[in-house]
């Protein structure tokens, strides 16, 4: 089969590899029809992780089941399924509480597994023609009849739509709230979109890229341009000086100031400043336990200089981590099926698998207009 | 009236001051019968805050109502009442959500007010013969008939029992959980006690003071002696290497390593290490936005070097801040009345108001056996 | 002042009565600019309650503060305020938990007080030129600067918008849910509207009045016409035979079958049938503890023949009761201010106070097109 | 193998039947060491259900795994496991939300499956030497090292301890609450025990059997003897006339008045009367959708004459249904392992399988002292 294979920092290749196949009785085999490139792929692509050369990328996958293991009960050949990026077993202590992003079985010795992801177990990615799906009855979201027609919407259920939604859950967004989202990349936009779906009264999105801010505005959010570093003042002005009820971090450890220097504590401390006393903060942007290549000494050890005093005095709370996709994908699927959500609005490029090299280069460079790329292995 | 008056760093005096009195129609006047010394009083006593000379200490107060304003409806002369340390108006946006520790009315320009407390508004403390109580219908907890007999239990409802309980709420402690509490001072012991009341299966308390650890053991917790800095290993060993389900920070910014050096990020990072992935952390130990006298540069600006990467990868959450006492004092009062809680177990000294100087000196020095002091103005 | 005064069954009069005035230091006096007629007024108007002749109607009130008691802190003369129909003290056990519809102070011996309402205390209603508001700092919702312009939206915050929202809270409506609402009167429409605001995927509204069903469709709900008694089949067909995730009862004890006979258990048992196993049911339609004039023997004693076996086997849950308006009015106010909610869509008639007689007659007859009447005392 | 086989109303036999065996790759086979008789078994034993002659009883099972299907990952041969009475698949919409009592897979066409239970699917019971366990990785609770020693405690995790706990969850019991439990049978006692574990301040248990009330008192509850029908007055007297904060129904449709007549609405209406306004009611006593043999006409159709008016005016809420055992068994297991819960206190008889006939006869007759019987197939 053809697949997008990591070769080393900033180098990938689309090439033939052995076919994915059923390995256990609870597996199914999926013919991938859509697989997205994610911002997290770029961390690995840039060589800032221990992702090994030869591995296949792709954790945002959708396709058609073509073979099932003999202990599979629910999923049928021919089902069009969307796969949560995190792989759960369905029966460990965390999975049974719904914390499927922290499965204790699928990646022994660590809480959490994923397809094609550094540190998340031995699972190949889906930027390929075929994908093996473990614990398939648990992991497959079988899509409604209109799945093919809305495939570019449903594929967002694999990661970024639930991840953006998770940010709003961690922050505690409720009807009528004001919300500030840091980052207008795909996840930040999905967080803003989720807050709007939940009935927030005012959603502000902070970024420096005008094309992304324009998308934020298009879905009904208030764009906050931080090109001059004034986002804190702007958010406070829009919230009567008190700050927003809730805040979402959708940038992560590589956040930059307006001069494009990495300032790892920038968004977290801005959140403390711009969220009201007693407010909630949800962090889905990735922070990592060590970053040996970082310039900042604290960052090398995975630390940030955090405004703990301000945070405590304001009585705020923070929730973090990868989304438990299965906790949200059914409900968000219902919205797509009912025509009440259309997350494909953020797709900028739909390309065949063969164009993956060009896609990674442009997306990694944050080139203007490359918001979100979906790859189509079959085309 | 007689009162405990702050004179300057490490100096107080018990002396005559003008009587407290009713100032607004919604006030009542209380004759104080018990007022505790709190660990937070020591921050002010040591001169590490802007608490002004001439102010009266005391935010853990209980007494008898002797006069009521003419708009007071519920509270009657003769009622024995326990006063939450935080003063709420009852009608601002935060009070109406139950966030009475963050009242927007009682201390204009800041979220939160208290008696005899730096930065918490112009209210005198209760280490005195009389106390003015604002918004009295809202703030007074009228005690049950056995109030006088169990006064040393009920007075704990003013602050440390609800504050310890708040730590367990912020951490999300549930039936069957394992819980680690950092700090075996009065608040840490109340957190451990609250976790036990809630049905935790295993409660571990970390400290270096043997007298305090002995009290922890007495109430059914597992004492963890960190005299050699091995608390992380000890907690992991007791929790199958995964960490506790929940953790409570009951020390604050002045936390010290086993050599008694202040290491402001010590307990927070130990919590990240010793709480399981997806677990919750509740922080009621005080952290302050600036601490000009600190040696640590980050600490001077109210920052700590926080293990953000580890925290995020583990998908933990943190809640912080002062307890909203009114959210808990009725239910904890019910437990005392029913004989199911007896928080007075941690009182080491019961002294007349006149002995306040000696009490502050010994408590501030953490002298052996001085766990908790209650002052009795009437005696 | 002029007021709408109850004279006896089906008889009211608009006439001069003594001016409302400040009676306690915590009161304010409001010049009413809008007061709605509510479905609950009709229960009293029809003489099915013990509402006494001479009483003034009106519990959905909005106006301008013209005088304040001397213990009022927050509310100012000139503030435009919307008054929750339920009157809370702000300091009893129920009010402090946010259960302001069940205040233990304002109507001694009963949990709950309201303006101009049978059994809810000695408070006059606001279908009048002036209204006394007790515990004013607690009860007044001070409106934003655009209050006058959007007065017909904001007045809905006094009762039906929060009441409809309450139905969805009691039922547990969440993002992506399917919801069935029984009753397309003003409250049912507000329940449907609230479910849509919360991100429900599918909202079905059951009624027999075509004008009301048309309004339901206009806001994005699916109208279910029960003119032939087939609503159960229709809802099951729309929900894959399993039933809706959540259901709302917005009719009450006077619910009728398609032949207009009162069948008091009809909507409750239909809800059990058309809500899925494990689903939630919220009941804001009024049921009363005794109804001596009812034909049905059970109904006379306030009982219904309830499908308990089916309810239990399906593991459903039911929440009931009057809305705690203050729990929701701020957040819904934010939505109106932000232009995200416009509940005035259901107003069919805006009339001066003098036309109250005509308004009651038409509204009570459920005459076609009389969906919701707002009275304007100043005009 | 030997098993307890249903022969017809009031007739069982202990006899040889074909061995249970692995049927699917996800099954395990368990050698039963303890299996309890449950109150629900009596409904079937008495012939009031459609349980077919030839079926094997037993849904409260514990034993040792002796064989595993080839797709089983987690459970190992030799593990001592406790089996939730409800059988879940782990991957349907309900199981993935934790509603494992309402599995949509294991018993097609109905929400919920169980071992040896009328209407709950084709699964044999465990009052036998061997038991087939479907979806074993999901359903088996692997017990801690002290499992054999505390087997009589751990076996209660299969049903009645989680079921009693579920009643308190449905009712919303919180720290400090007062709770009234109707029924001092095994489930009622477990509900009372759970409320005490959760920190309730006052737990009242209503029954007419003195031996059961004595057990309630022994665990710290207040026994309420309803031998003269005065339970409502007694509960109100103990709760200041307002009623308990929460109530639990642990009797079901066969509840009787003090003259031993079945009055199906008795406990439900008593709960409405004795729970406070805004309070919660949890119903785990079984109610059934039709009961053709009942004398009461409403009961024949599964209805009760319910005090809907009183229920609504008080703003109460009710939750119902079978416990989702997996939602609670881990946390309650932790308590047993830590020595903080010892539910075996209610066992009155421990008998070999061969004595099942005698056990059913005595338990069904509610003979004095026959509180709870555990059968030991291996002995």
PDB file of C-alpha atoms in Angstrom, chain A residues 106-289:
ATOM      1  CA  UNK A 106      -3.241  -0.040  24.457  1.00  0.00           C
ATOM      2  CA  UNK A 107       0.197   1.422  25.155  1.00  0.00           C
ATOM      3  CA  UNK A 108       1.537  -0.439  28.187  1.00  0.00           C
ATOM      4  CA  UNK A 109       3.423   1.690  30.690  1.00  0.00           C
ATOM      5  CA  UNK A 110       1.784   4.908  29.551  1.00  0.00           C
ATOM      6  CA  UNK A 111      -1.707   6.347  29.791  1.00  0.00           C
ATOM      7  CA  UNK A 112      -2.803   6.867  26.173  1.00  0.00           C
ATOM      8  CA  UNK A 113      -2.334   5.471  22.673  1.00  0.00           C
ATOM      9  CA  UNK A 114      -2.802   6.867  19.159  1.00  0.00           C
ATOM     10  CA  UNK A 115      -2.211   6.129  15.495  1.00  0.00           C
ATOM     11  CA  UNK A 116       1.068   7.382  14.009  1.00  0.00           C
ATOM     12  CA  UNK A 117       2.100   9.382  17.023  1.00  0.00           C
ATOM     13  CA  UNK A 118       5.364   9.807  18.957  1.00  0.00           C
ATOM     14  CA  UNK A 119       5.229   8.087  22.315  1.00  0.00           C
ATOM     15  CA  UNK A 120       1.694   6.787  21.807  1.00  0.00           C
ATOM     16  CA  UNK A 121       2.385   3.148  21.044  1.00  0.00           C
ATOM     17  CA  UNK A 122       3.259   0.972  18.058  1.00  0.00           C
ATOM     18  CA  UNK A 123       0.298   1.910  15.862  1.00  0.00           C
ATOM     19  CA  UNK A 124       0.765   2.975  12.254  1.00  0.00           C
ATOM     20  CA  UNK A 125      -0.976   6.079  10.966  1.00  0.00           C
ATOM     21  CA  UNK A 126      -3.717   6.443   8.423  1.00  0.00           C
ATOM     22  CA  UNK A 127      -2.110   8.692   5.834  1.00  0.00           C
ATOM     23  CA  UNK A 128      -2.083   5.515   3.812  1.00  0.00           C
ATOM     24  CA  UNK A 129      -4.404   3.311   1.824  1.00  0.00           C
ATOM     25  CA  UNK A 130      -5.150   0.926   4.691  1.00  0.00           C
ATOM     26  CA  UNK A 131      -5.344   1.140   8.464  1.00  0.00           C
ATOM     27  CA  UNK A 132      -5.531  -1.502  11.139  1.00  0.00           C
ATOM     28  CA  UNK A 133      -7.988  -0.484  13.900  1.00  0.00           C
ATOM     29  CA  UNK A 134      -7.558  -2.261  17.267  1.00  0.00           C
ATOM     30  CA  UNK A 135     -10.476  -2.905  19.650  1.00  0.00           C
ATOM     31  CA  UNK A 136     -12.656  -2.042  16.729  1.00  0.00           C
ATOM     32  CA  UNK A 137     -16.084  -2.468  18.298  1.00  0.00           C
ATOM     33  CA  UNK A 138     -15.044   0.089  20.870  1.00  0.00           C
ATOM     34  CA  UNK A 139     -13.159   2.513  18.638  1.00  0.00           C
ATOM     35  CA  UNK A 140     -15.165   2.759  15.414  1.00  0.00           C
ATOM     36  CA  UNK A 141     -17.790   5.467  15.134  1.00  0.00           C
ATOM     37  CA  UNK A 142     -20.155   4.055  12.519  1.00  0.00           C
ATOM     38  CA  UNK A 143     -21.382   7.023  10.501  1.00  0.00           C
ATOM     39  CA  UNK A 144     -24.960   7.824   9.414  1.00  0.00           C
ATOM     40  CA  UNK A 145     -26.280   7.232   5.864  1.00  0.00           C
ATOM     41  CA  UNK A 146     -25.121  10.641   4.642  1.00  0.00           C
ATOM     42  CA  UNK A 147     -21.521   9.818   5.557  1.00  0.00           C
ATOM     43  CA  UNK A 148     -20.033   9.916   2.088  1.00  0.00           C
ATOM     44  CA  UNK A 149     -21.655  13.179   1.135  1.00  0.00           C
ATOM     45  CA  UNK A 150     -20.486  14.920   4.337  1.00  0.00           C
ATOM     46  CA  UNK A 151     -17.195  13.057   4.636  1.00  0.00           C
ATOM     47  CA  UNK A 152     -15.175  16.275   5.046  1.00  0.00           C
ATOM     48  CA  UNK A 153     -17.340  17.198   8.017  1.00  0.00           C
ATOM     49  CA  UNK A 154     -17.357  13.789   9.667  1.00  0.00           C
ATOM     50  CA  UNK A 155     -13.589  13.350   9.386  1.00  0.00           C
ATOM     51  CA  UNK A 156     -13.224  16.264  11.814  1.00  0.00           C
ATOM     52  CA  UNK A 157     -14.746  13.991  14.476  1.00  0.00           C
ATOM     53  CA  UNK A 158     -11.472  12.042  14.562  1.00  0.00           C
ATOM     54  CA  UNK A 159      -9.639  14.794  16.420  1.00  0.00           C
ATOM     55  CA  UNK A 160      -9.953  18.528  16.037  1.00  0.00           C
ATOM     56  CA  UNK A 161     -13.683  19.005  16.493  1.00  0.00           C
ATOM     57  CA  UNK A 162     -13.730  16.923  19.725  1.00  0.00           C
ATOM     58  CA  UNK A 163     -10.412  18.485  20.743  1.00  0.00           C
ATOM     59  CA  UNK A 164     -11.753  21.993  20.346  1.00  0.00           C
ATOM     60  CA  UNK A 165     -14.904  20.936  22.159  1.00  0.00           C
ATOM     61  CA  UNK A 166     -12.794  19.390  24.928  1.00  0.00           C
ATOM     62  CA  UNK A 167     -11.137  22.771  25.499  1.00  0.00           C
ATOM     63  CA  UNK A 168     -14.549  24.259  26.183  1.00  0.00           C
ATOM     64  CA  UNK A 169     -15.481  21.378  28.497  1.00  0.00           C
ATOM     65  CA  UNK A 170     -12.238  21.708  30.468  1.00  0.00           C
ATOM     66  CA  UNK A 171     -12.870  25.438  30.750  1.00  0.00           C
ATOM     67  CA  UNK A 172     -16.463  24.834  31.806  1.00  0.00           C
ATOM     68  CA  UNK A 173     -18.158  26.910  29.086  1.00  0.00           C
ATOM     69  CA  UNK A 174     -21.875  27.335  29.731  1.00  0.00           C
ATOM     70  CA  UNK A 175     -24.779  29.107  28.079  1.00  0.00           C
ATOM     71  CA  UNK A 176     -24.302  32.870  28.191  1.00  0.00           C
ATOM     72  CA  UNK A 177     -20.585  32.830  28.997  1.00  0.00           C
ATOM     73  CA  UNK A 178     -17.915  35.032  27.503  1.00  0.00           C
ATOM     74  CA  UNK A 179     -14.976  32.990  26.233  1.00  0.00           C
ATOM     75  CA  UNK A 180     -11.477  33.874  25.057  1.00  0.00           C
ATOM     76  CA  UNK A 181      -9.634  31.390  22.828  1.00  0.00           C
ATOM     77  CA  UNK A 182      -5.882  31.701  22.301  1.00  0.00           C
ATOM     78  CA  UNK A 183      -4.955  30.427  18.844  1.00  0.00           C
ATOM     79  CA  UNK A 184      -6.955  30.534  15.611  1.00  0.00           C
ATOM     80  CA  UNK A 185      -5.424  27.422  14.118  1.00  0.00           C
ATOM     81  CA  UNK A 186      -7.762  24.515  13.344  1.00  0.00           C
ATOM     82  CA  UNK A 187      -8.132  23.526  17.011  1.00  0.00           C
ATOM     83  CA  UNK A 188      -8.667  27.081  18.223  1.00  0.00           C
ATOM     84  CA  UNK A 189     -11.316  27.601  15.558  1.00  0.00           C
ATOM     85  CA  UNK A 190     -13.021  24.383  16.609  1.00  0.00           C
ATOM     86  CA  UNK A 191     -12.924  25.560  20.244  1.00  0.00           C
ATOM     87  CA  UNK A 192     -14.553  28.837  19.243  1.00  0.00           C
ATOM     88  CA  UNK A 193     -17.089  26.971  17.103  1.00  0.00           C
ATOM     89  CA  UNK A 194     -17.881  24.654  20.015  1.00  0.00           C
ATOM     90  CA  UNK A 195     -18.340  27.563  22.409  1.00  0.00           C
ATOM     91  CA  UNK A 196     -20.795  29.121  19.962  1.00  0.00           C
ATOM     92  CA  UNK A 197     -22.675  25.818  19.620  1.00  0.00           C
ATOM     93  CA  UNK A 198     -22.937  25.663  23.411  1.00  0.00           C
ATOM     94  CA  UNK A 199     -24.593  29.078  23.556  1.00  0.00           C
ATOM     95  CA  UNK A 200     -21.735  31.307  24.674  1.00  0.00           C
ATOM     96  CA  UNK A 201     -22.716  34.956  24.446  1.00  0.00           C
ATOM     97  CA  UNK A 202     -19.330  36.318  23.354  1.00  0.00           C
ATOM     98  CA  UNK A 203     -16.405  34.382  21.872  1.00  0.00           C
ATOM     99  CA  UNK A 204     -13.084  36.148  21.340  1.00  0.00           C
ATOM    100  CA  UNK A 205     -10.253  34.531  19.345  1.00  0.00           C
ATOM    101  CA  UNK A 206      -6.664  35.773  19.695  1.00  0.00           C
ATOM    102  CA  UNK A 207      -4.114  35.241  16.936  1.00  0.00           C
ATOM    103  CA  UNK A 208      -1.746  37.152  14.639  1.00  0.00           C
ATOM    104  CA  UNK A 209      -2.629  35.504  11.295  1.00  0.00           C
ATOM    105  CA  UNK A 210      -5.182  37.578   9.443  1.00  0.00           C
ATOM    106  CA  UNK A 211      -6.495  34.670   7.344  1.00  0.00           C
ATOM    107  CA  UNK A 212      -7.264  32.648  10.449  1.00  0.00           C
ATOM    108  CA  UNK A 213      -8.813  35.609  12.250  1.00  0.00           C
ATOM    109  CA  UNK A 214     -11.047  36.112   9.228  1.00  0.00           C
ATOM    110  CA  UNK A 215     -12.302  32.533   9.593  1.00  0.00           C
ATOM    111  CA  UNK A 216     -12.975  33.162  13.284  1.00  0.00           C
ATOM    112  CA  UNK A 217     -15.048  36.191  12.401  1.00  0.00           C
ATOM    113  CA  UNK A 218     -16.915  34.246   9.732  1.00  0.00           C
ATOM    114  CA  UNK A 219     -18.250  31.757  12.307  1.00  0.00           C
ATOM    115  CA  UNK A 220     -19.421  34.538  14.616  1.00  0.00           C
ATOM    116  CA  UNK A 221     -16.438  35.056  16.909  1.00  0.00           C
ATOM    117  CA  UNK A 222     -14.742  38.363  17.676  1.00  0.00           C
ATOM    118  CA  UNK A 223     -11.219  38.375  16.189  1.00  0.00           C
ATOM    119  CA  UNK A 224      -8.495  39.812  18.432  1.00  0.00           C
ATOM    120  CA  UNK A 225      -5.367  40.676  16.471  1.00  0.00           C
ATOM    121  CA  UNK A 226      -2.317  40.414  18.728  1.00  0.00           C
ATOM    122  CA  UNK A 227       0.157  41.657  16.130  1.00  0.00           C
ATOM    123  CA  UNK A 228       1.318  44.319  18.562  1.00  0.00           C
ATOM    124  CA  UNK A 229       1.016  42.289  21.754  1.00  0.00           C
ATOM    125  CA  UNK A 230      -2.071  44.092  23.019  1.00  0.00           C
ATOM    126  CA  UNK A 231      -4.384  41.119  23.345  1.00  0.00           C
ATOM    127  CA  UNK A 232      -4.666  41.376  27.129  1.00  0.00           C
ATOM    128  CA  UNK A 233      -5.869  44.965  26.943  1.00  0.00           C
ATOM    129  CA  UNK A 234      -8.261  44.153  24.123  1.00  0.00           C
ATOM    130  CA  UNK A 235      -9.873  41.244  25.962  1.00  0.00           C
ATOM    131  CA  UNK A 236     -10.195  43.202  29.200  1.00  0.00           C
ATOM    132  CA  UNK A 237     -11.790  46.084  27.322  1.00  0.00           C
ATOM    133  CA  UNK A 238     -14.365  43.717  25.865  1.00  0.00           C
ATOM    134  CA  UNK A 239     -15.199  42.190  29.250  1.00  0.00           C
ATOM    135  CA  UNK A 240     -15.711  45.210  31.455  1.00  0.00           C
ATOM    136  CA  UNK A 241     -12.190  44.953  32.865  1.00  0.00           C
ATOM    137  CA  UNK A 242     -13.002  41.690  34.664  1.00  0.00           C
ATOM    138  CA  UNK A 243     -11.881  39.187  32.046  1.00  0.00           C
ATOM    139  CA  UNK A 244     -13.745  36.468  30.201  1.00  0.00           C
ATOM    140  CA  UNK A 245     -15.727  33.841  32.057  1.00  0.00           C
ATOM    141  CA  UNK A 246     -13.690  31.057  30.431  1.00  0.00           C
ATOM    142  CA  UNK A 247     -10.496  30.691  28.421  1.00  0.00           C
ATOM    143  CA  UNK A 248      -9.054  28.088  26.045  1.00  0.00           C
ATOM    144  CA  UNK A 249      -5.394  27.439  25.276  1.00  0.00           C
ATOM    145  CA  UNK A 250      -5.105  26.110  21.712  1.00  0.00           C
ATOM    146  CA  UNK A 251      -1.465  26.936  20.931  1.00  0.00           C
ATOM    147  CA  UNK A 252       0.850  24.951  23.209  1.00  0.00           C
ATOM    148  CA  UNK A 253       4.493  25.132  24.167  1.00  0.00           C
ATOM    149  CA  UNK A 254       5.606  26.692  20.896  1.00  0.00           C
ATOM    150  CA  UNK A 255       3.604  29.871  21.453  1.00  0.00           C
ATOM    151  CA  UNK A 256       5.308  33.022  20.231  1.00  0.00           C
ATOM    152  CA  UNK A 257       5.178  36.705  21.003  1.00  0.00           C
ATOM    153  CA  UNK A 258       4.387  39.193  18.266  1.00  0.00           C
ATOM    154  CA  UNK A 259       8.047  39.184  17.228  1.00  0.00           C
ATOM    155  CA  UNK A 260       7.831  35.417  16.648  1.00  0.00           C
ATOM    156  CA  UNK A 261      10.038  34.453  19.576  1.00  0.00           C
ATOM    157  CA  UNK A 262       8.963  31.309  21.424  1.00  0.00           C
ATOM    158  CA  UNK A 263       7.765  32.366  24.890  1.00  0.00           C
ATOM    159  CA  UNK A 264       6.473  29.119  26.411  1.00  0.00           C
ATOM    160  CA  UNK A 265       4.554  30.747  29.274  1.00  0.00           C
ATOM    161  CA  UNK A 266       2.956  33.455  27.169  1.00  0.00           C
ATOM    162  CA  UNK A 267      -0.504  32.066  26.533  1.00  0.00           C
ATOM    163  CA  UNK A 268      -0.865  30.485  29.972  1.00  0.00           C
ATOM    164  CA  UNK A 269      -0.060  33.722  31.782  1.00  0.00           C
ATOM    165  CA  UNK A 270      -2.213  35.728  29.373  1.00  0.00           C
ATOM    166  CA  UNK A 271      -5.054  33.381  30.211  1.00  0.00           C
ATOM    167  CA  UNK A 272      -4.590  33.998  33.925  1.00  0.00           C
ATOM    168  CA  UNK A 273      -4.712  37.733  33.209  1.00  0.00           C
ATOM    169  CA  UNK A 274      -7.721  37.682  30.886  1.00  0.00           C
ATOM    170  CA  UNK A 275      -9.980  35.169  32.590  1.00  0.00           C
ATOM    171  CA  UNK A 276     -12.083  36.459  35.460  1.00  0.00           C
ATOM    172  CA  UNK A 277     -11.663  35.527  39.103  1.00  0.00           C
ATOM    173  CA  UNK A 278     -13.253  32.079  39.638  1.00  0.00           C
ATOM    174  CA  UNK A 279     -13.131  31.419  35.870  1.00  0.00           C
ATOM    175  CA  UNK A 280     -12.004  28.257  34.118  1.00  0.00           C
ATOM    176  CA  UNK A 281      -9.178  27.571  31.678  1.00  0.00           C
ATOM    177  CA  UNK A 282      -9.014  24.601  29.296  1.00  0.00           C
ATOM    178  CA  UNK A 283      -5.646  23.658  27.811  1.00  0.00           C
ATOM    179  CA  UNK A 284      -5.570  21.458  24.715  1.00  0.00           C
ATOM    180  CA  UNK A 285      -2.497  23.020  23.138  1.00  0.00           C
ATOM    181  CA  UNK A 286       0.349  20.532  23.654  1.00  0.00           C
ATOM    182  CA  UNK A 287       2.952  21.008  26.415  1.00  0.00           C
ATOM    183  CA  UNK A 288       5.735  18.439  26.683  1.00  0.00           C
ATOM    184  CA  UNK A 289       7.714  17.110  29.664  1.00  0.00           C
TER     185      UNK A 289
END
